[in-house]
Amino acid sequence: MNFSYLKMHTKLFVILFLVSSTTVLFTFYHGQNKPLSYADWYDVAGEAGITLMTLIWIFFTLASRPSGKVTNMLFGGLLLTHVSMLLDLIDEFLTYPASSAWLTTIESIPAPFGMVIMSVGLYWWHQEQHVINQQLRKTERYYREHSYVDFVSGLYSAEYMKMQLQHELNYITGNQGTFSLLMLDICQFSKFNHRFGAVQGDNLLREIAQLVQMNIRNGDLACRFASDRFIVLLPQTQLQGANTIANHIQTAIAHLAHKSGETTKAIYPSIAICAKQYGGLHSYQDILADLSLSLTQQKRNAA
C-alpha cells in the first residue's frame, strides 16, 4: 500500500470532515438527549463498529488509489453509507420533536444510494484492472520476477527468455505442440549511437520495445536479447501466424518518427526480423543459436 496517495486526496478528507461534523451538529441541534439508561448498548456497540469500519474503508481506499473518477465514486458511495451509519448511531442517544421526526425517517436513505454508487465504482475498478492485467500479461506470462527485467527497454532480459523457452519446450514435449520465435535487429544501431549518443540510443530502444509490445498478443513474451536485438516467444503459433505478427511489428517500427534532442527532424529506424517455428525436439540453446544465425544470414542477403 502506498500511503503517498493520501496527499492526493486532501479535498476528499476535507469533505469527509465537513459532512461528518455537519451531520453530528445538525442532529444534536434538532434533537434532545436521551437518558443513558434508555440506550441499548448492544445496538450502540454494533452501530458504532459499523460507523468506524466505514471510516476505515474510506481511509484504505484513498490510501490505495490515485485520484480519479473511480476513486471519487468509491469515496462518494462509502461517504453516504457512513452518513447513514452515523445517523443510526446518533439516534441511540437522541429523541427528536415532532417537527424534526423526519430525521429518523431519512437515516437509512443515504446507504442504498451509497451502495449503488459504490457498485458503479467497483465495476469501473474492475474494468480498470482488466486493462492493467492485459498489459501485464504481455510482459509477465507466468509471474513477476523483477530481477530479470532489462531496465533500458522495460522488457525482460535474455535470461528470462531462456527460462520461458525451457518452460515452453517442457510443455510442448508432453502435449505435442509447437511454438514460434521472432528475432529482430535494429539496422545500423551502432552508427546511430555514435552519432547521437548512448542516451538517445536508449530512448530509441525503449520506443521500439513499446511498439513490439503493442503488436503482440496476450500471452506472447517480448524480451531484449542483446544490445540491439529483441526476441518474441509466440506460444502455440505456427510460422504463418508468426510471419503475420512479424509484418505488423516491422510496419509499426517503419512508421516510428524518432526525434533526437530538440530537433524536429525525424529519423525512421529500420529493422531486420526473422520468424521460425520450432517443436519440442530441440534444446533452447540450439534454438537460440539457429534463430540468431538465420537473422544474421537474412541481414547479409539484404545488404
Coordinates of C-alpha atoms in Angstrom, one line a residue:
M1 CA 0.0 0.0 0.0
N2 CA 1.4 3.4 -1.0
F3 CA 0.4 6.0 1.7
S4 CA 1.8 8.7 -0.5
Y5 CA -1.6 8.6 -2.3
L6 CA -3.1 10.2 0.7
K7 CA -1.6 13.5 -0.3
M8 CA -3.7 13.5 -3.5
H9 CA -6.9 13.3 -1.5
T10 CA -6.8 16.4 0.7
K11 CA -10.1 17.7 -0.7
L12 CA -11.8 14.4 -0.1
F13 CA -10.7 14.3 3.5
V14 CA -12.0 17.9 4.0
I15 CA -15.3 16.8 2.5
L16 CA -15.4 13.8 4.8
F17 CA -14.8 16.0 7.9
L18 CA -17.3 18.6 6.9
V19 CA -20.1 16.1 6.1
S20 CA -19.5 14.1 9.3
S21 CA -19.3 17.2 11.5
T22 CA -22.3 18.8 9.9
T23 CA -24.3 15.6 10.4
V24 CA -23.4 15.5 14.1
L25 CA -24.0 19.2 14.7
F26 CA -27.3 19.2 12.8
T27 CA -28.8 16.2 14.6
F28 CA -27.7 17.4 18.1
Y29 CA -29.1 20.9 17.3
H30 CA -32.6 19.4 16.4
G31 CA -32.6 16.5 18.9
Q32 CA -32.8 16.1 22.6
N33 CA -30.5 13.9 24.7
K34 CA -32.0 10.6 25.9
P35 CA -31.2 9.3 29.4
L36 CA -28.3 6.9 29.1
S37 CA -30.4 4.3 30.9
Y38 CA -32.6 4.2 27.7
A39 CA -29.6 3.2 25.5
D40 CA -29.4 -0.3 24.1
W41 CA -25.6 -0.8 24.4
Y42 CA -25.6 -3.8 22.2
D43 CA -27.0 -1.7 19.4
V44 CA -24.7 1.1 20.3
A45 CA -21.6 -1.2 20.0
G46 CA -22.8 -2.7 16.7
E47 CA -23.7 0.6 15.1
A48 CA -20.5 2.3 16.4
G49 CA -18.4 -0.5 15.0
I50 CA -20.0 -0.3 11.5
T51 CA -19.6 3.5 11.6
L52 CA -15.9 3.1 12.4
M53 CA -15.5 0.5 9.7
T54 CA -16.9 2.8 7.0
L55 CA -14.2 5.4 8.1
I56 CA -11.5 2.7 7.9
W57 CA -12.7 1.6 4.4
I58 CA -12.6 5.2 3.3
F59 CA -9.1 5.6 4.6
F60 CA -7.7 2.5 3.0
T61 CA -9.5 3.2 -0.3
L62 CA -7.9 6.6 -0.5
A63 CA -4.5 5.2 0.6
S64 CA -4.6 2.6 -2.1
R65 CA -5.6 4.6 -5.2
P66 CA -4.6 7.8 -7.1
S67 CA -7.1 10.5 -7.6
G68 CA -9.7 10.0 -10.4
K69 CA -13.3 9.2 -11.2
V70 CA -13.1 5.6 -9.8
T71 CA -11.7 6.8 -6.5
N72 CA -14.3 9.6 -6.3
M73 CA -17.1 7.1 -6.9
L74 CA -15.9 4.7 -4.2
F75 CA -15.4 7.6 -1.8
G76 CA -18.9 9.0 -2.5
G77 CA -20.6 5.6 -2.0
L78 CA -18.7 5.0 1.2
L79 CA -19.4 8.5 2.5
L80 CA -23.2 8.1 2.0
T81 CA -23.0 4.8 3.8
H82 CA -21.1 6.4 6.6
V83 CA -23.7 9.1 6.9
S84 CA -26.4 6.5 7.3
M85 CA -24.5 4.6 9.9
L86 CA -23.7 7.8 11.8
L87 CA -27.3 8.9 11.9
D88 CA -28.3 5.4 13.1
L89 CA -25.7 5.6 15.8
I90 CA -26.7 9.1 17.0
D91 CA -30.4 8.0 17.0
E92 CA -29.5 5.8 20.0
F93 CA -28.7 8.9 22.1
L94 CA -31.3 11.5 20.8
T95 CA -35.0 11.9 20.5
Y96 CA -36.5 14.3 18.0
P97 CA -39.5 16.6 18.5
A98 CA -42.4 16.2 16.0
S99 CA -41.1 18.9 13.8
S100 CA -37.8 17.1 13.3
A101 CA -39.1 13.5 13.3
W102 CA -38.2 13.3 9.6
L103 CA -34.5 12.8 10.7
T104 CA -35.4 9.4 12.0
T105 CA -37.2 8.6 8.8
I106 CA -34.3 9.5 6.4
E107 CA -31.5 8.0 8.4
S108 CA -31.5 4.8 6.2
I109 CA -31.9 6.6 2.9
P110 CA -28.2 7.6 2.1
A111 CA -27.0 4.0 2.5
P112 CA -28.8 2.5 -0.5
F113 CA -27.7 5.3 -2.8
G114 CA -24.2 4.9 -1.4
M115 CA -24.2 1.2 -2.3
V116 CA -25.4 1.9 -5.8
I117 CA -22.7 4.5 -6.3
M118 CA -20.1 2.1 -4.8
S119 CA -21.2 -0.7 -7.1
V120 CA -20.7 1.5 -10.2
G121 CA -17.3 2.5 -8.8
L122 CA -16.4 -1.2 -8.3
Y123 CA -17.4 -2.0 -11.8
W124 CA -15.2 0.8 -13.2
W125 CA -12.4 -0.5 -10.9
H126 CA -12.9 -4.0 -12.4
Q127 CA -12.7 -2.6 -15.9
E128 CA -9.6 -0.6 -15.0
Q129 CA -7.9 -3.8 -13.6
H130 CA -8.9 -5.7 -16.7
V131 CA -7.0 -3.3 -18.9
I132 CA -4.0 -3.3 -16.5
N133 CA -3.9 -7.1 -16.4
Q134 CA -4.0 -7.3 -20.2
Q135 CA -0.9 -5.2 -20.3
L136 CA 0.8 -7.2 -17.6
R137 CA 0.2 -10.5 -19.4
K138 CA 2.1 -9.2 -22.4
T139 CA 5.3 -8.9 -20.3
E140 CA 4.7 -11.3 -17.4
R141 CA 3.5 -14.6 -18.8
Y142 CA 3.6 -16.6 -15.5
Y143 CA 4.8 -14.5 -12.6
R144 CA 6.6 -11.2 -11.8
E145 CA 10.3 -11.5 -11.5
H146 CA 11.9 -8.1 -11.4
S147 CA 15.5 -9.4 -11.2
Y148 CA 15.2 -10.4 -14.8
V149 CA 13.9 -7.0 -16.1
D150 CA 16.0 -5.1 -18.6
F151 CA 15.6 -1.5 -17.3
V152 CA 16.6 0.2 -20.5
S153 CA 13.9 -1.3 -22.7
G154 CA 11.4 -2.2 -19.9
L155 CA 11.2 -5.8 -21.2
Y156 CA 12.5 -8.9 -19.7
S157 CA 16.1 -10.0 -20.3
A158 CA 17.6 -12.8 -22.3
E159 CA 18.0 -14.9 -19.2
Y160 CA 14.2 -14.7 -18.5
M161 CA 13.6 -15.7 -22.2
K162 CA 15.8 -18.8 -21.7
M163 CA 13.8 -19.8 -18.7
Q164 CA 10.5 -19.4 -20.5
L165 CA 11.8 -21.2 -23.6
Q166 CA 12.7 -24.2 -21.4
H167 CA 9.2 -24.0 -19.9
E168 CA 7.7 -23.9 -23.3
L169 CA 9.8 -26.9 -24.5
N170 CA 8.8 -28.9 -21.5
Y171 CA 5.1 -28.1 -22.2
I172 CA 5.0 -29.0 -25.9
T173 CA 7.1 -32.1 -25.4
G174 CA 4.3 -33.5 -23.3
N175 CA 1.5 -32.1 -25.4
Q176 CA 2.9 -32.5 -28.9
G177 CA 2.6 -28.8 -29.6
T178 CA 4.6 -26.1 -31.4
F179 CA 5.7 -22.5 -31.0
S180 CA 7.3 -19.8 -33.0
L181 CA 10.0 -17.2 -32.2
L182 CA 10.7 -13.8 -33.7
M183 CA 14.1 -12.2 -33.5
L184 CA 14.6 -8.6 -34.7
D185 CA 17.7 -6.4 -35.0
I186 CA 17.8 -2.6 -35.4
C187 CA 19.7 -1.8 -38.5
Q188 CA 22.8 0.4 -38.1
F189 CA 22.2 0.9 -34.4
S190 CA 25.9 1.3 -33.7
K191 CA 26.1 4.2 -36.2
F192 CA 23.0 5.8 -34.5
N193 CA 24.7 5.5 -31.1
H194 CA 27.9 7.0 -32.4
R195 CA 26.1 10.0 -34.0
F196 CA 23.5 10.8 -31.3
G197 CA 25.0 9.2 -28.1
A198 CA 24.0 6.4 -25.8
V199 CA 21.2 8.3 -24.1
Q200 CA 19.3 8.7 -27.4
G201 CA 20.2 5.1 -28.2
D202 CA 18.4 4.0 -25.0
N203 CA 15.4 6.2 -25.9
L204 CA 15.2 4.5 -29.3
L205 CA 15.4 1.1 -27.7
R206 CA 12.5 2.0 -25.4
E207 CA 10.4 3.2 -28.2
I208 CA 10.9 0.1 -30.3
A209 CA 10.3 -2.1 -27.3
Q210 CA 6.9 -0.4 -26.7
L211 CA 6.0 -0.9 -30.4
V212 CA 6.9 -4.6 -30.2
Q213 CA 4.7 -5.0 -27.1
M214 CA 1.8 -3.1 -28.7
N215 CA 1.8 -5.5 -31.7
I216 CA 1.9 -8.8 -29.9
R217 CA -0.9 -10.7 -28.2
N218 CA -1.8 -11.5 -24.6
G219 CA 0.4 -14.5 -23.7
D220 CA 3.2 -13.7 -26.0
L221 CA 6.5 -12.7 -24.4
A222 CA 8.9 -10.0 -25.7
C223 CA 12.5 -9.7 -24.3
R224 CA 15.6 -7.8 -25.0
F225 CA 18.0 -10.4 -26.3
A226 CA 21.2 -8.4 -26.8
S227 CA 22.3 -4.8 -27.4
D228 CA 20.0 -4.0 -30.3
R229 CA 18.2 -7.4 -30.6
F230 CA 14.8 -8.4 -29.4
I231 CA 13.2 -11.8 -29.2
V232 CA 9.5 -12.7 -29.1
L233 CA 8.1 -16.0 -28.0
L234 CA 4.8 -16.9 -29.6
P235 CA 3.3 -20.0 -27.8
Q236 CA 1.1 -22.4 -29.8
T237 CA 1.8 -20.4 -33.0
Q238 CA 2.7 -21.7 -36.4
L239 CA 5.0 -20.0 -38.9
Q240 CA 2.2 -18.4 -40.9
G241 CA 0.9 -16.6 -37.8
A242 CA 4.4 -15.7 -36.7
N243 CA 5.1 -14.0 -40.1
T244 CA 1.8 -12.0 -39.8
I245 CA 2.9 -10.7 -36.4
A246 CA 6.4 -10.0 -37.7
N247 CA 4.9 -7.9 -40.5
H248 CA 2.9 -5.9 -38.1
I249 CA 5.9 -5.2 -35.9
Q250 CA 8.0 -4.3 -38.9
T251 CA 5.3 -1.9 -40.3
A252 CA 4.9 -0.2 -36.9
I253 CA 8.6 0.4 -36.5
A254 CA 9.0 1.6 -40.1
H255 CA 6.5 4.4 -39.2
L256 CA 8.3 5.4 -36.0
A257 CA 9.4 9.0 -36.3
H258 CA 12.1 9.2 -33.7
K259 CA 13.3 12.7 -32.8
S260 CA 16.7 13.2 -31.0
G261 CA 17.1 16.1 -28.6
E262 CA 15.3 19.4 -29.6
T263 CA 15.3 18.8 -33.3
T264 CA 12.1 18.4 -35.2
K265 CA 13.8 16.3 -37.9
A266 CA 12.6 12.7 -37.6
I267 CA 14.7 9.6 -38.0
Y268 CA 12.9 6.5 -39.3
P269 CA 14.6 3.3 -38.0
S270 CA 14.5 0.0 -39.9
I271 CA 14.8 -3.5 -38.6
A272 CA 15.7 -6.9 -39.8
I273 CA 13.3 -9.5 -38.4
C274 CA 13.2 -13.3 -38.7
A275 CA 10.4 -15.8 -37.8
K276 CA 10.9 -19.5 -37.2
Q277 CA 8.7 -22.3 -35.9
Y278 CA 10.0 -25.0 -33.5
G279 CA 8.9 -28.2 -31.9
G280 CA 10.0 -30.0 -28.8
L281 CA 13.0 -31.9 -30.2
H282 CA 15.5 -29.1 -29.6
S283 CA 17.2 -27.5 -26.7
Y284 CA 16.7 -23.8 -26.0
Q285 CA 20.5 -23.3 -26.7
D286 CA 20.2 -24.9 -30.2
I287 CA 17.0 -22.9 -30.9
L288 CA 18.6 -19.5 -30.0
A289 CA 21.7 -20.3 -31.9
D290 CA 19.7 -21.3 -35.0
L291 CA 17.5 -18.3 -34.8
S292 CA 20.4 -15.9 -34.4
L293 CA 22.2 -17.5 -37.3
S294 CA 19.1 -17.2 -39.5
L295 CA 18.7 -13.5 -38.7
T296 CA 22.4 -12.8 -39.5
Q297 CA 22.1 -14.6 -42.8
Q298 CA 18.9 -12.6 -43.6
K299 CA 20.8 -9.4 -42.9
R300 CA 23.7 -10.4 -45.2
N301 CA 21.3 -11.3 -48.0
A302 CA 19.6 -7.9 -47.7
A303 CA 22.8 -6.0 -47.7

